[in-house]
């Protein structure tokens, strides 16, 4: 993997084939990697040549062997990971200002927001009560101003925000509780309790 190939990127899940034997200096600098799914063994990883300033990659959670989940990009632009009956939103490919996160994807409950992507155009987010965790940097450098959450303030207090910092857009946005009916730019119909 070449220098600066994934610099300044938030990657919730990185799948590396065993054919990757060298990661050049600065390949993952200024970014964040949540999990690495490496098709090789721990010994293969020990033999991998990793250049300097790739701590974000090396500090990630590493899993070895074949991958047992799948990635899907939905018609609504959301990219998600399905595993063990749960869905994690790991990205968004679109330009909507109002984005709705569905409660379920392909019959799997959406429980984690791994990332919408920095510098997205999303200013208003509709969030289901099913979300229990929002990963660090999920909305860093976004334009997020408002969150319409299906749950109560107490439910929000139980969401795991990981290592989100006080300046991240998801934490400084204005939150509205128990109500979010409507149709949003990415085609998701939502009716919340309230």
Short mmCIF file of N, CA and C in Angstrom, two decimals:
data_model
loop_
_atom_site.label_atom_id
_atom_site.label_comp_id
_atom_site.label_asym_id
_atom_site.label_seq_id
_atom_site.Cartn_x
_atom_site.Cartn_y
_atom_site.Cartn_z
N UNK A 1 0.86 -1.16 0.00
CA UNK A 1 0.00 0.00 0.00
C UNK A 1 0.91 1.22 0.00
N UNK A 2 0.66 2.13 -0.91
CA UNK A 2 1.54 3.28 -1.15
C UNK A 2 1.42 4.35 -0.06
N UNK A 3 2.45 5.20 0.06
CA UNK A 3 2.38 6.31 1.01
C UNK A 3 1.16 7.18 0.74
N UNK A 4 0.51 7.63 1.78
CA UNK A 4 -0.63 8.53 1.76
C UNK A 4 -1.88 7.92 1.11
N UNK A 5 -1.88 6.64 0.84
CA UNK A 5 -3.01 6.00 0.16
C UNK A 5 -4.33 6.18 0.91
N UNK A 6 -4.28 6.09 2.23
CA UNK A 6 -5.49 6.21 3.04
C UNK A 6 -5.32 7.27 4.13
N UNK A 7 -4.53 8.29 3.86
CA UNK A 7 -4.28 9.33 4.85
C UNK A 7 -5.53 10.17 5.07
N UNK A 8 -5.71 10.62 6.29
CA UNK A 8 -6.81 11.51 6.69
C UNK A 8 -8.18 10.91 6.38
N UNK A 9 -8.30 9.59 6.45
CA UNK A 9 -9.58 8.91 6.22
C UNK A 9 -10.03 8.20 7.48
N UNK A 10 -11.34 8.17 7.68
CA UNK A 10 -11.90 7.33 8.73
C UNK A 10 -12.40 6.06 8.05
N UNK A 11 -11.85 4.93 8.45
CA UNK A 11 -12.22 3.63 7.89
C UNK A 11 -12.70 2.76 9.04
N UNK A 12 -13.99 2.44 9.04
CA UNK A 12 -14.49 1.63 10.15
C UNK A 12 -14.06 0.18 10.01
N UNK A 13 -14.05 -0.36 8.79
CA UNK A 13 -13.64 -1.74 8.54
C UNK A 13 -12.75 -1.79 7.32
N UNK A 14 -11.56 -2.31 7.48
CA UNK A 14 -10.62 -2.46 6.38
C UNK A 14 -10.40 -3.94 6.17
N UNK A 15 -10.64 -4.43 4.97
CA UNK A 15 -10.40 -5.83 4.64
C UNK A 15 -9.10 -5.90 3.86
N UNK A 16 -8.12 -6.62 4.41
CA UNK A 16 -6.81 -6.75 3.77
C UNK A 16 -6.59 -8.19 3.32
N UNK A 17 -6.32 -8.40 2.03
CA UNK A 17 -5.98 -9.75 1.59
C UNK A 17 -4.57 -10.12 2.03
N UNK A 18 -4.29 -11.39 2.09
CA UNK A 18 -2.97 -11.86 2.51
C UNK A 18 -1.89 -11.44 1.51
N UNK A 19 -2.29 -11.07 0.30
CA UNK A 19 -1.33 -10.64 -0.71
C UNK A 19 -0.69 -9.29 -0.38
N UNK A 20 -1.26 -8.53 0.55
CA UNK A 20 -0.64 -7.27 0.98
C UNK A 20 0.52 -7.64 1.91
N UNK A 21 1.72 -7.38 1.45
CA UNK A 21 2.91 -7.73 2.23
C UNK A 21 3.68 -6.51 2.71
N UNK A 22 3.38 -5.34 2.11
CA UNK A 22 4.09 -4.12 2.48
C UNK A 22 3.11 -2.95 2.56
N UNK A 23 3.21 -2.20 3.65
CA UNK A 23 2.45 -0.97 3.81
C UNK A 23 3.49 0.13 4.01
N UNK A 24 3.56 1.02 3.04
CA UNK A 24 4.59 2.05 3.04
C UNK A 24 4.37 3.07 4.16
N UNK A 25 5.42 3.83 4.47
CA UNK A 25 5.36 4.90 5.45
C UNK A 25 4.24 5.88 5.10
N UNK A 26 3.50 6.35 6.12
CA UNK A 26 2.44 7.35 5.99
C UNK A 26 1.18 6.88 5.25
N UNK A 27 1.03 5.62 4.98
CA UNK A 27 -0.13 5.13 4.22
C UNK A 27 -1.44 5.45 4.93
N UNK A 28 -1.44 5.42 6.27
CA UNK A 28 -2.66 5.65 7.04
C UNK A 28 -2.53 6.84 7.99
N UNK A 29 -1.60 7.74 7.72
CA UNK A 29 -1.35 8.86 8.62
C UNK A 29 -2.56 9.80 8.66
N UNK A 30 -2.80 10.42 9.80
CA UNK A 30 -3.88 11.39 10.05
C UNK A 30 -5.27 10.80 9.88
N UNK A 31 -5.39 9.51 9.95
CA UNK A 31 -6.69 8.87 9.80
C UNK A 31 -7.02 8.01 10.99
N UNK A 32 -8.05 7.21 10.82
CA UNK A 32 -8.47 6.30 11.89
C UNK A 32 -8.97 5.03 11.24
N UNK A 33 -8.58 3.89 11.80
CA UNK A 33 -9.06 2.60 11.34
C UNK A 33 -9.66 1.89 12.54
N UNK A 34 -10.93 1.49 12.42
CA UNK A 34 -11.60 0.82 13.53
C UNK A 34 -11.22 -0.64 13.65
N UNK A 35 -11.42 -1.39 12.56
CA UNK A 35 -11.14 -2.83 12.56
C UNK A 35 -10.44 -3.21 11.27
N UNK A 36 -9.50 -4.14 11.39
CA UNK A 36 -8.83 -4.70 10.21
C UNK A 36 -9.18 -6.18 10.15
N UNK A 37 -9.74 -6.58 9.01
CA UNK A 37 -10.07 -7.98 8.77
C UNK A 37 -9.01 -8.49 7.79
N UNK A 38 -8.06 -9.21 8.34
CA UNK A 38 -6.90 -9.67 7.56
C UNK A 38 -7.09 -11.14 7.22
N UNK A 39 -7.03 -11.46 5.95
CA UNK A 39 -7.28 -12.82 5.50
C UNK A 39 -6.14 -13.77 5.86
N UNK A 40 -5.04 -13.25 6.31
CA UNK A 40 -3.91 -14.08 6.69
C UNK A 40 -3.93 -14.43 8.17
N UNK A 41 -2.84 -15.02 8.60
CA UNK A 41 -2.69 -15.43 10.00
C UNK A 41 -1.92 -14.36 10.77
N UNK A 42 -1.83 -14.56 12.08
CA UNK A 42 -1.03 -13.63 12.89
C UNK A 42 0.44 -13.68 12.46
N UNK A 43 0.90 -14.84 12.06
CA UNK A 43 2.29 -14.97 11.59
C UNK A 43 2.48 -14.20 10.28
N UNK A 44 1.48 -14.26 9.38
CA UNK A 44 1.56 -13.48 8.14
C UNK A 44 1.66 -11.99 8.46
N UNK A 45 0.89 -11.56 9.45
CA UNK A 45 0.94 -10.14 9.83
C UNK A 45 2.31 -9.79 10.40
N UNK A 46 2.87 -10.69 11.20
CA UNK A 46 4.19 -10.43 11.79
C UNK A 46 5.26 -10.28 10.70
N UNK A 47 5.05 -10.95 9.56
CA UNK A 47 6.00 -10.88 8.45
C UNK A 47 5.75 -9.68 7.52
N UNK A 48 4.63 -9.00 7.70
CA UNK A 48 4.28 -7.85 6.87
C UNK A 48 5.23 -6.69 7.20
N UNK A 49 5.67 -6.00 6.17
CA UNK A 49 6.53 -4.83 6.35
C UNK A 49 5.62 -3.60 6.46
N UNK A 50 5.69 -2.91 7.60
CA UNK A 50 4.85 -1.73 7.84
C UNK A 50 5.77 -0.55 8.12
N UNK A 51 5.66 0.48 7.26
CA UNK A 51 6.48 1.67 7.43
C UNK A 51 6.03 2.52 8.61
N UNK A 52 6.80 3.54 8.91
CA UNK A 52 6.52 4.44 10.02
C UNK A 52 5.21 5.22 9.80
N UNK A 53 4.68 5.74 10.90
CA UNK A 53 3.51 6.62 10.93
C UNK A 53 2.23 5.94 10.44
N UNK A 54 2.10 4.67 10.77
CA UNK A 54 0.88 3.92 10.48
C UNK A 54 0.26 3.40 11.77
N UNK A 55 0.46 4.14 12.86
CA UNK A 55 -0.05 3.71 14.16
C UNK A 55 -1.56 3.52 14.17
N UNK A 56 -2.29 4.35 13.42
CA UNK A 56 -3.75 4.21 13.38
C UNK A 56 -4.16 2.84 12.86
N UNK A 57 -3.40 2.31 11.95
CA UNK A 57 -3.66 0.96 11.43
C UNK A 57 -3.25 -0.09 12.44
N UNK A 58 -2.08 0.06 12.99
CA UNK A 58 -1.56 -0.95 13.92
C UNK A 58 -2.34 -1.00 15.23
N UNK A 59 -2.92 0.13 15.63
CA UNK A 59 -3.68 0.18 16.88
C UNK A 59 -5.13 -0.27 16.73
N UNK A 60 -5.56 -0.55 15.52
CA UNK A 60 -6.93 -1.00 15.28
C UNK A 60 -7.13 -2.42 15.83
N UNK A 61 -8.39 -2.83 15.93
CA UNK A 61 -8.70 -4.22 16.28
C UNK A 61 -8.42 -5.08 15.05
N UNK A 62 -7.63 -6.13 15.21
CA UNK A 62 -7.29 -7.00 14.08
C UNK A 62 -7.99 -8.34 14.24
N UNK A 63 -8.57 -8.83 13.12
CA UNK A 63 -9.21 -10.14 13.07
C UNK A 63 -8.54 -10.93 11.95
N UNK A 64 -8.37 -12.20 12.15
CA UNK A 64 -7.61 -13.03 11.20
C UNK A 64 -8.49 -14.11 10.60
N UNK A 65 -8.18 -14.46 9.35
CA UNK A 65 -8.91 -15.51 8.67
C UNK A 65 -10.00 -14.95 7.77
N UNK A 66 -10.82 -15.84 7.20
CA UNK A 66 -11.87 -15.41 6.27
C UNK A 66 -12.88 -14.46 6.91
N UNK A 67 -13.40 -13.54 6.11
CA UNK A 67 -14.38 -12.56 6.57
C UNK A 67 -15.76 -13.22 6.57
N UNK A 68 -16.53 -13.03 7.65
CA UNK A 68 -17.85 -13.66 7.76
C UNK A 68 -18.98 -12.64 7.80
N UNK A 69 -18.82 -11.55 7.08
CA UNK A 69 -19.88 -10.53 6.99
C UNK A 69 -19.88 -10.01 5.56
N UNK A 70 -20.84 -9.16 5.25
CA UNK A 70 -20.88 -8.60 3.90
C UNK A 70 -21.21 -7.12 3.96
N UNK A 71 -20.73 -6.42 2.93
CA UNK A 71 -20.99 -4.99 2.79
C UNK A 71 -22.02 -4.79 1.67
N UNK A 72 -22.91 -3.83 1.86
CA UNK A 72 -23.95 -3.55 0.89
C UNK A 72 -24.11 -2.04 0.79
N UNK A 73 -24.28 -1.53 -0.43
CA UNK A 73 -24.67 -0.14 -0.62
C UNK A 73 -26.13 -0.14 -1.03
N UNK A 74 -26.98 0.45 -0.21
CA UNK A 74 -28.41 0.47 -0.48
C UNK A 74 -28.78 1.53 -1.51
N UNK A 75 -30.01 1.44 -1.98
CA UNK A 75 -30.52 2.42 -2.94
C UNK A 75 -30.53 3.83 -2.36
N UNK A 76 -30.55 3.94 -1.04
CA UNK A 76 -30.60 5.24 -0.37
C UNK A 76 -29.21 5.85 -0.17
N UNK A 77 -28.17 5.19 -0.67
CA UNK A 77 -26.82 5.73 -0.56
C UNK A 77 -26.08 5.31 0.69
N UNK A 78 -26.76 4.64 1.61
CA UNK A 78 -26.10 4.19 2.83
C UNK A 78 -25.29 2.93 2.55
N UNK A 79 -24.09 2.90 3.10
CA UNK A 79 -23.24 1.72 2.99
C UNK A 79 -23.26 1.06 4.35
N UNK A 80 -23.56 -0.22 4.39
CA UNK A 80 -23.69 -0.88 5.68
C UNK A 80 -23.04 -2.26 5.67
N UNK A 81 -22.77 -2.70 6.87
CA UNK A 81 -22.16 -3.99 7.12
C UNK A 81 -23.18 -4.83 7.86
N UNK A 82 -23.44 -6.03 7.37
CA UNK A 82 -24.39 -6.93 8.01
C UNK A 82 -23.63 -8.09 8.65
N UNK A 83 -23.91 -8.32 9.92
CA UNK A 83 -23.25 -9.41 10.62
C UNK A 83 -24.09 -9.80 11.83
N UNK A 84 -24.33 -11.10 11.98
CA UNK A 84 -25.03 -11.65 13.15
C UNK A 84 -26.37 -10.97 13.42
N UNK A 85 -27.13 -10.68 12.36
CA UNK A 85 -28.45 -10.12 12.54
C UNK A 85 -28.50 -8.64 12.86
N UNK A 86 -27.35 -7.96 12.81
CA UNK A 86 -27.30 -6.53 13.08
C UNK A 86 -26.66 -5.81 11.90
N UNK A 87 -26.99 -4.54 11.76
CA UNK A 87 -26.43 -3.71 10.69
C UNK A 87 -25.67 -2.54 11.30
N UNK A 88 -24.54 -2.23 10.68
CA UNK A 88 -23.75 -1.06 11.05
C UNK A 88 -23.63 -0.18 9.82
N UNK A 89 -24.05 1.07 9.94
CA UNK A 89 -23.90 2.02 8.85
C UNK A 89 -22.44 2.46 8.86
N UNK A 90 -21.73 2.23 7.75
CA UNK A 90 -20.30 2.55 7.72
C UNK A 90 -19.97 3.65 6.74
N UNK A 91 -20.97 4.17 6.04
CA UNK A 91 -20.70 5.24 5.10
C UNK A 91 -21.96 5.74 4.44
N UNK A 92 -21.81 6.81 3.71
CA UNK A 92 -22.92 7.38 2.96
C UNK A 92 -22.39 7.94 1.66
N UNK A 93 -22.99 7.51 0.56
CA UNK A 93 -22.60 8.00 -0.76
C UNK A 93 -23.79 8.77 -1.33
N UNK A 94 -23.83 10.02 -1.05
CA UNK A 94 -24.92 10.86 -1.52
C UNK A 94 -24.68 12.30 -1.14
N UNK A 95 -25.64 13.14 -1.48
CA UNK A 95 -25.47 14.56 -1.20
C UNK A 95 -26.71 15.17 -0.54
N UNK A 96 -27.49 14.34 0.14
CA UNK A 96 -28.70 14.82 0.80
C UNK A 96 -28.35 15.74 1.97
N UNK A 97 -29.19 16.73 2.19
CA UNK A 97 -29.04 17.58 3.37
C UNK A 97 -29.74 16.95 4.56
N UNK A 98 -30.82 16.22 4.30
CA UNK A 98 -31.59 15.56 5.35
C UNK A 98 -31.44 14.07 5.15
N UNK A 99 -30.80 13.41 6.08
CA UNK A 99 -30.50 11.99 5.96
C UNK A 99 -31.22 11.20 7.04
N UNK A 100 -31.90 10.16 6.63
CA UNK A 100 -32.62 9.29 7.55
C UNK A 100 -31.89 7.96 7.67
N UNK A 101 -31.58 7.57 8.88
CA UNK A 101 -31.00 6.25 9.15
C UNK A 101 -32.18 5.33 9.46
N UNK A 102 -32.39 4.28 8.68
CA UNK A 102 -33.52 3.39 8.94
C UNK A 102 -33.29 2.56 10.20
N UNK A 103 -34.37 2.09 10.78
CA UNK A 103 -34.26 1.24 11.98
C UNK A 103 -33.77 -0.16 11.62
N UNK A 104 -34.13 -0.62 10.41
CA UNK A 104 -33.70 -1.94 9.95
C UNK A 104 -33.18 -1.84 8.53
N UNK A 105 -32.24 -2.73 8.22
CA UNK A 105 -31.72 -2.88 6.87
C UNK A 105 -31.73 -4.37 6.57
N UNK A 106 -32.45 -4.75 5.53
CA UNK A 106 -32.55 -6.15 5.13
C UNK A 106 -32.89 -7.05 6.32
N UNK A 107 -33.79 -6.59 7.17
CA UNK A 107 -34.22 -7.38 8.32
C UNK A 107 -33.28 -7.35 9.51
N UNK A 108 -32.19 -6.61 9.41
CA UNK A 108 -31.21 -6.51 10.50
C UNK A 108 -31.37 -5.15 11.18
N UNK A 109 -31.42 -5.15 12.50
CA UNK A 109 -31.55 -3.93 13.27
C UNK A 109 -30.29 -3.08 13.16
N UNK A 110 -30.45 -1.79 12.86
CA UNK A 110 -29.31 -0.87 12.78
C UNK A 110 -28.94 -0.48 14.20
N UNK A 111 -27.76 -0.89 14.65
CA UNK A 111 -27.34 -0.64 16.02
C UNK A 111 -26.11 0.25 16.13
N UNK A 112 -25.35 0.41 15.04
CA UNK A 112 -24.10 1.17 15.10
C UNK A 112 -23.99 2.10 13.90
N UNK A 113 -23.56 3.33 14.16
CA UNK A 113 -23.16 4.25 13.10
C UNK A 113 -21.64 4.30 13.12
N UNK A 114 -21.02 3.69 12.12
CA UNK A 114 -19.58 3.67 12.06
C UNK A 114 -19.01 4.86 11.32
N UNK A 115 -19.84 5.52 10.55
CA UNK A 115 -19.36 6.70 9.84
C UNK A 115 -20.28 7.11 8.72
N UNK A 116 -20.51 8.39 8.62
CA UNK A 116 -21.25 8.95 7.50
C UNK A 116 -20.25 9.60 6.55
N UNK A 117 -19.13 9.96 7.06
CA UNK A 117 -18.09 10.54 6.24
C UNK A 117 -17.92 12.02 6.51
N UNK A 118 -16.71 12.42 6.70
CA UNK A 118 -16.42 13.82 6.92
C UNK A 118 -16.75 14.64 5.69
N UNK A 119 -17.01 15.89 5.91
CA UNK A 119 -17.28 16.84 4.85
C UNK A 119 -18.52 16.47 4.04
N UNK A 120 -19.46 15.72 4.63
CA UNK A 120 -20.70 15.41 3.92
C UNK A 120 -21.62 16.62 3.97
N UNK A 121 -22.62 16.60 3.10
CA UNK A 121 -23.57 17.72 3.02
C UNK A 121 -24.73 17.56 4.01
N UNK A 122 -24.74 16.49 4.79
CA UNK A 122 -25.85 16.23 5.71
C UNK A 122 -25.87 17.28 6.82
N UNK A 123 -27.01 18.01 6.90
CA UNK A 123 -27.17 18.99 7.96
C UNK A 123 -28.18 18.52 9.01
N UNK A 124 -29.11 17.64 8.60
CA UNK A 124 -30.12 17.12 9.52
C UNK A 124 -30.12 15.60 9.43
N UNK A 125 -30.03 14.95 10.57
CA UNK A 125 -29.98 13.50 10.65
C UNK A 125 -31.20 13.00 11.42
N UNK A 126 -31.85 11.98 10.87
CA UNK A 126 -32.94 11.32 11.57
C UNK A 126 -32.39 9.99 12.06
N UNK A 127 -32.45 9.79 13.36
CA UNK A 127 -31.78 8.66 14.00
C UNK A 127 -32.79 7.78 14.73
N UNK A 128 -32.83 6.47 14.42
CA UNK A 128 -33.77 5.59 15.11
C UNK A 128 -33.29 5.26 16.52
N UNK A 129 -34.21 4.82 17.34
CA UNK A 129 -33.91 4.45 18.71
C UNK A 129 -33.03 3.20 18.79
N UNK A 130 -32.99 2.43 17.70
CA UNK A 130 -32.22 1.18 17.69
C UNK A 130 -30.71 1.40 17.77
N UNK A 131 -30.23 2.61 17.42
CA UNK A 131 -28.79 2.88 17.43
C UNK A 131 -28.29 2.94 18.87
N UNK A 132 -27.33 2.08 19.16
CA UNK A 132 -26.77 1.99 20.52
C UNK A 132 -25.34 2.51 20.60
N UNK A 133 -24.69 2.69 19.42
CA UNK A 133 -23.30 3.15 19.42
C UNK A 133 -23.05 4.01 18.20
N UNK A 134 -22.33 5.12 18.42
CA UNK A 134 -21.86 5.98 17.33
C UNK A 134 -20.35 6.07 17.47
N UNK A 135 -19.64 5.54 16.48
CA UNK A 135 -18.19 5.47 16.55
C UNK A 135 -17.54 6.85 16.54
N UNK A 136 -16.34 6.90 17.09
CA UNK A 136 -15.53 8.11 17.05
C UNK A 136 -15.35 8.55 15.60
N UNK A 137 -15.37 9.82 15.37
CA UNK A 137 -15.15 10.42 14.06
C UNK A 137 -16.27 10.14 13.05
N UNK A 138 -17.40 9.57 13.48
CA UNK A 138 -18.48 9.25 12.55
C UNK A 138 -18.99 10.49 11.82
N UNK A 139 -18.97 11.64 12.47
CA UNK A 139 -19.46 12.87 11.86
C UNK A 139 -18.45 14.00 11.93
N UNK A 140 -17.21 13.68 12.18
CA UNK A 140 -16.19 14.70 12.29
C UNK A 140 -16.08 15.47 10.97
N UNK A 141 -16.06 16.78 11.04
CA UNK A 141 -15.96 17.69 9.90
C UNK A 141 -17.19 17.65 8.99
N UNK A 142 -18.30 17.18 9.49
CA UNK A 142 -19.52 17.20 8.69
C UNK A 142 -20.22 18.55 8.89
N UNK A 143 -21.34 18.72 8.24
CA UNK A 143 -22.12 19.96 8.35
C UNK A 143 -23.34 19.75 9.25
N UNK A 144 -23.31 18.73 10.08
CA UNK A 144 -24.46 18.34 10.88
C UNK A 144 -24.86 19.45 11.86
N UNK A 145 -26.15 19.83 11.81
CA UNK A 145 -26.68 20.86 12.69
C UNK A 145 -27.77 20.33 13.61
N UNK A 146 -28.59 19.38 13.11
CA UNK A 146 -29.72 18.89 13.89
C UNK A 146 -29.80 17.37 13.82
N UNK A 147 -30.23 16.78 14.95
CA UNK A 147 -30.50 15.34 15.02
C UNK A 147 -31.93 15.18 15.53
N UNK A 148 -32.75 14.49 14.76
CA UNK A 148 -34.11 14.14 15.19
C UNK A 148 -34.06 12.68 15.61
N UNK A 149 -34.17 12.47 16.91
CA UNK A 149 -33.96 11.14 17.50
C UNK A 149 -35.29 10.55 17.94
N UNK A 150 -35.52 9.30 17.58
CA UNK A 150 -36.80 8.64 17.89
C UNK A 150 -36.97 8.36 19.38
N UNK A 151 -35.89 8.34 20.11
CA UNK A 151 -35.95 8.06 21.55
C UNK A 151 -36.01 9.32 22.39
N UNK A 152 -35.96 9.11 23.68
CA UNK A 152 -36.00 10.21 24.64
C UNK A 152 -34.58 10.70 24.96
N UNK A 153 -34.50 11.76 25.72
CA UNK A 153 -33.19 12.27 26.19
C UNK A 153 -32.47 11.20 26.99
N UNK A 154 -33.22 10.46 27.80
CA UNK A 154 -32.63 9.39 28.61
C UNK A 154 -32.08 8.28 27.71
N UNK A 155 -32.80 7.96 26.62
CA UNK A 155 -32.31 6.96 25.67
C UNK A 155 -31.01 7.44 25.03
N UNK A 156 -30.94 8.72 24.68
CA UNK A 156 -29.73 9.26 24.08
C UNK A 156 -28.55 9.15 25.03
N UNK A 157 -28.80 9.36 26.31
CA UNK A 157 -27.73 9.27 27.30
C UNK A 157 -27.14 7.87 27.38
N UNK A 158 -27.88 6.86 26.87
CA UNK A 158 -27.39 5.48 26.88
C UNK A 158 -26.66 5.09 25.60
N UNK A 159 -26.61 6.00 24.62
CA UNK A 159 -25.85 5.71 23.40
C UNK A 159 -24.36 5.79 23.72
N UNK A 160 -23.62 4.81 23.26
CA UNK A 160 -22.17 4.81 23.42
C UNK A 160 -21.56 5.65 22.31
N UNK A 161 -21.00 6.79 22.66
CA UNK A 161 -20.38 7.68 21.68
C UNK A 161 -18.88 7.40 21.55
N UNK A 162 -18.42 6.29 22.09
CA UNK A 162 -17.02 5.93 21.96
C UNK A 162 -16.13 7.04 22.46
N UNK A 163 -15.16 7.39 21.67
CA UNK A 163 -14.23 8.45 22.04
C UNK A 163 -14.53 9.74 21.29
N UNK A 164 -15.82 9.97 20.98
CA UNK A 164 -16.20 11.24 20.32
C UNK A 164 -15.78 12.39 21.22
N UNK A 165 -15.28 13.42 20.61
CA UNK A 165 -14.83 14.58 21.36
C UNK A 165 -15.91 15.65 21.37
N UNK A 166 -15.88 16.52 22.35
CA UNK A 166 -16.92 17.54 22.53
C UNK A 166 -17.12 18.42 21.30
N UNK A 167 -16.13 18.56 20.46
CA UNK A 167 -16.25 19.42 19.30
C UNK A 167 -16.81 18.70 18.07
N UNK A 168 -17.05 17.41 18.16
CA UNK A 168 -17.56 16.69 17.00
C UNK A 168 -19.02 17.06 16.75
N UNK A 169 -19.36 17.16 15.49
CA UNK A 169 -20.66 17.66 15.08
C UNK A 169 -21.83 16.89 15.68
N UNK A 170 -21.70 15.59 15.88
CA UNK A 170 -22.81 14.81 16.44
C UNK A 170 -23.11 15.25 17.87
N UNK A 171 -22.13 15.72 18.60
CA UNK A 171 -22.33 16.13 19.98
C UNK A 171 -22.74 17.60 20.11
N UNK A 172 -22.37 18.43 19.16
CA UNK A 172 -22.72 19.85 19.26
C UNK A 172 -23.99 20.19 18.48
N UNK A 173 -24.50 19.25 17.70
CA UNK A 173 -25.75 19.48 16.97
C UNK A 173 -26.91 19.63 17.96
N UNK A 174 -27.98 20.28 17.52
CA UNK A 174 -29.19 20.39 18.32
C UNK A 174 -29.97 19.09 18.21
N UNK A 175 -30.30 18.50 19.35
CA UNK A 175 -31.03 17.23 19.37
C UNK A 175 -32.51 17.49 19.67
N UNK A 176 -33.38 16.81 18.91
CA UNK A 176 -34.83 16.83 19.12
C UNK A 176 -35.24 15.40 19.47
N UNK A 177 -36.12 15.25 20.41
CA UNK A 177 -36.46 13.91 20.91
C UNK A 177 -37.92 13.55 20.65
N UNK A 178 -38.16 12.23 20.56
CA UNK A 178 -39.50 11.63 20.48
C UNK A 178 -40.35 12.13 19.33
N UNK A 179 -39.78 12.51 18.26
CA UNK A 179 -40.60 12.93 17.14
C UNK A 179 -39.80 13.20 15.90
N UNK A 180 -40.13 12.51 14.82
CA UNK A 180 -39.42 12.75 13.57
C UNK A 180 -40.19 12.17 12.39
N UNK A 181 -41.43 12.54 12.23
CA UNK A 181 -42.19 12.05 11.08
C UNK A 181 -41.79 12.80 9.83
N UNK A 182 -41.84 12.12 8.72
CA UNK A 182 -41.56 12.79 7.46
C UNK A 182 -40.90 11.88 6.45
N UNK A 183 -40.65 12.43 5.29
CA UNK A 183 -39.93 11.72 4.23
C UNK A 183 -38.67 12.53 3.95
N UNK A 184 -37.55 11.85 3.86
CA UNK A 184 -36.28 12.54 3.77
C UNK A 184 -35.59 12.27 2.44
N UNK A 185 -34.57 13.06 2.15
CA UNK A 185 -33.92 13.06 0.84
C UNK A 185 -33.49 11.69 0.35
N UNK A 186 -33.11 10.80 1.25
CA UNK A 186 -32.64 9.51 0.78
C UNK A 186 -33.76 8.47 0.75
N UNK A 187 -35.01 8.93 0.72
CA UNK A 187 -36.13 8.04 0.48
C UNK A 187 -36.59 7.22 1.65
N UNK A 188 -36.20 7.58 2.84
CA UNK A 188 -36.57 6.80 4.02
C UNK A 188 -37.78 7.44 4.68
N UNK A 189 -38.84 6.68 4.83
CA UNK A 189 -40.02 7.16 5.57
C UNK A 189 -39.82 6.81 7.03
N UNK A 190 -40.09 7.75 7.90
CA UNK A 190 -39.89 7.53 9.33
C UNK A 190 -41.11 8.02 10.09
N UNK A 191 -41.56 7.23 11.03
CA UNK A 191 -42.57 7.68 11.96
C UNK A 191 -42.09 7.29 13.34
N UNK A 192 -41.78 8.27 14.15
CA UNK A 192 -41.26 8.01 15.48
C UNK A 192 -42.38 8.13 16.52
N UNK A 193 -42.12 7.53 17.67
CA UNK A 193 -43.06 7.67 18.78
C UNK A 193 -43.07 9.12 19.23
N UNK A 194 -44.15 9.56 19.79
CA UNK A 194 -44.11 10.90 20.35
C UNK A 194 -45.40 11.65 20.25
#
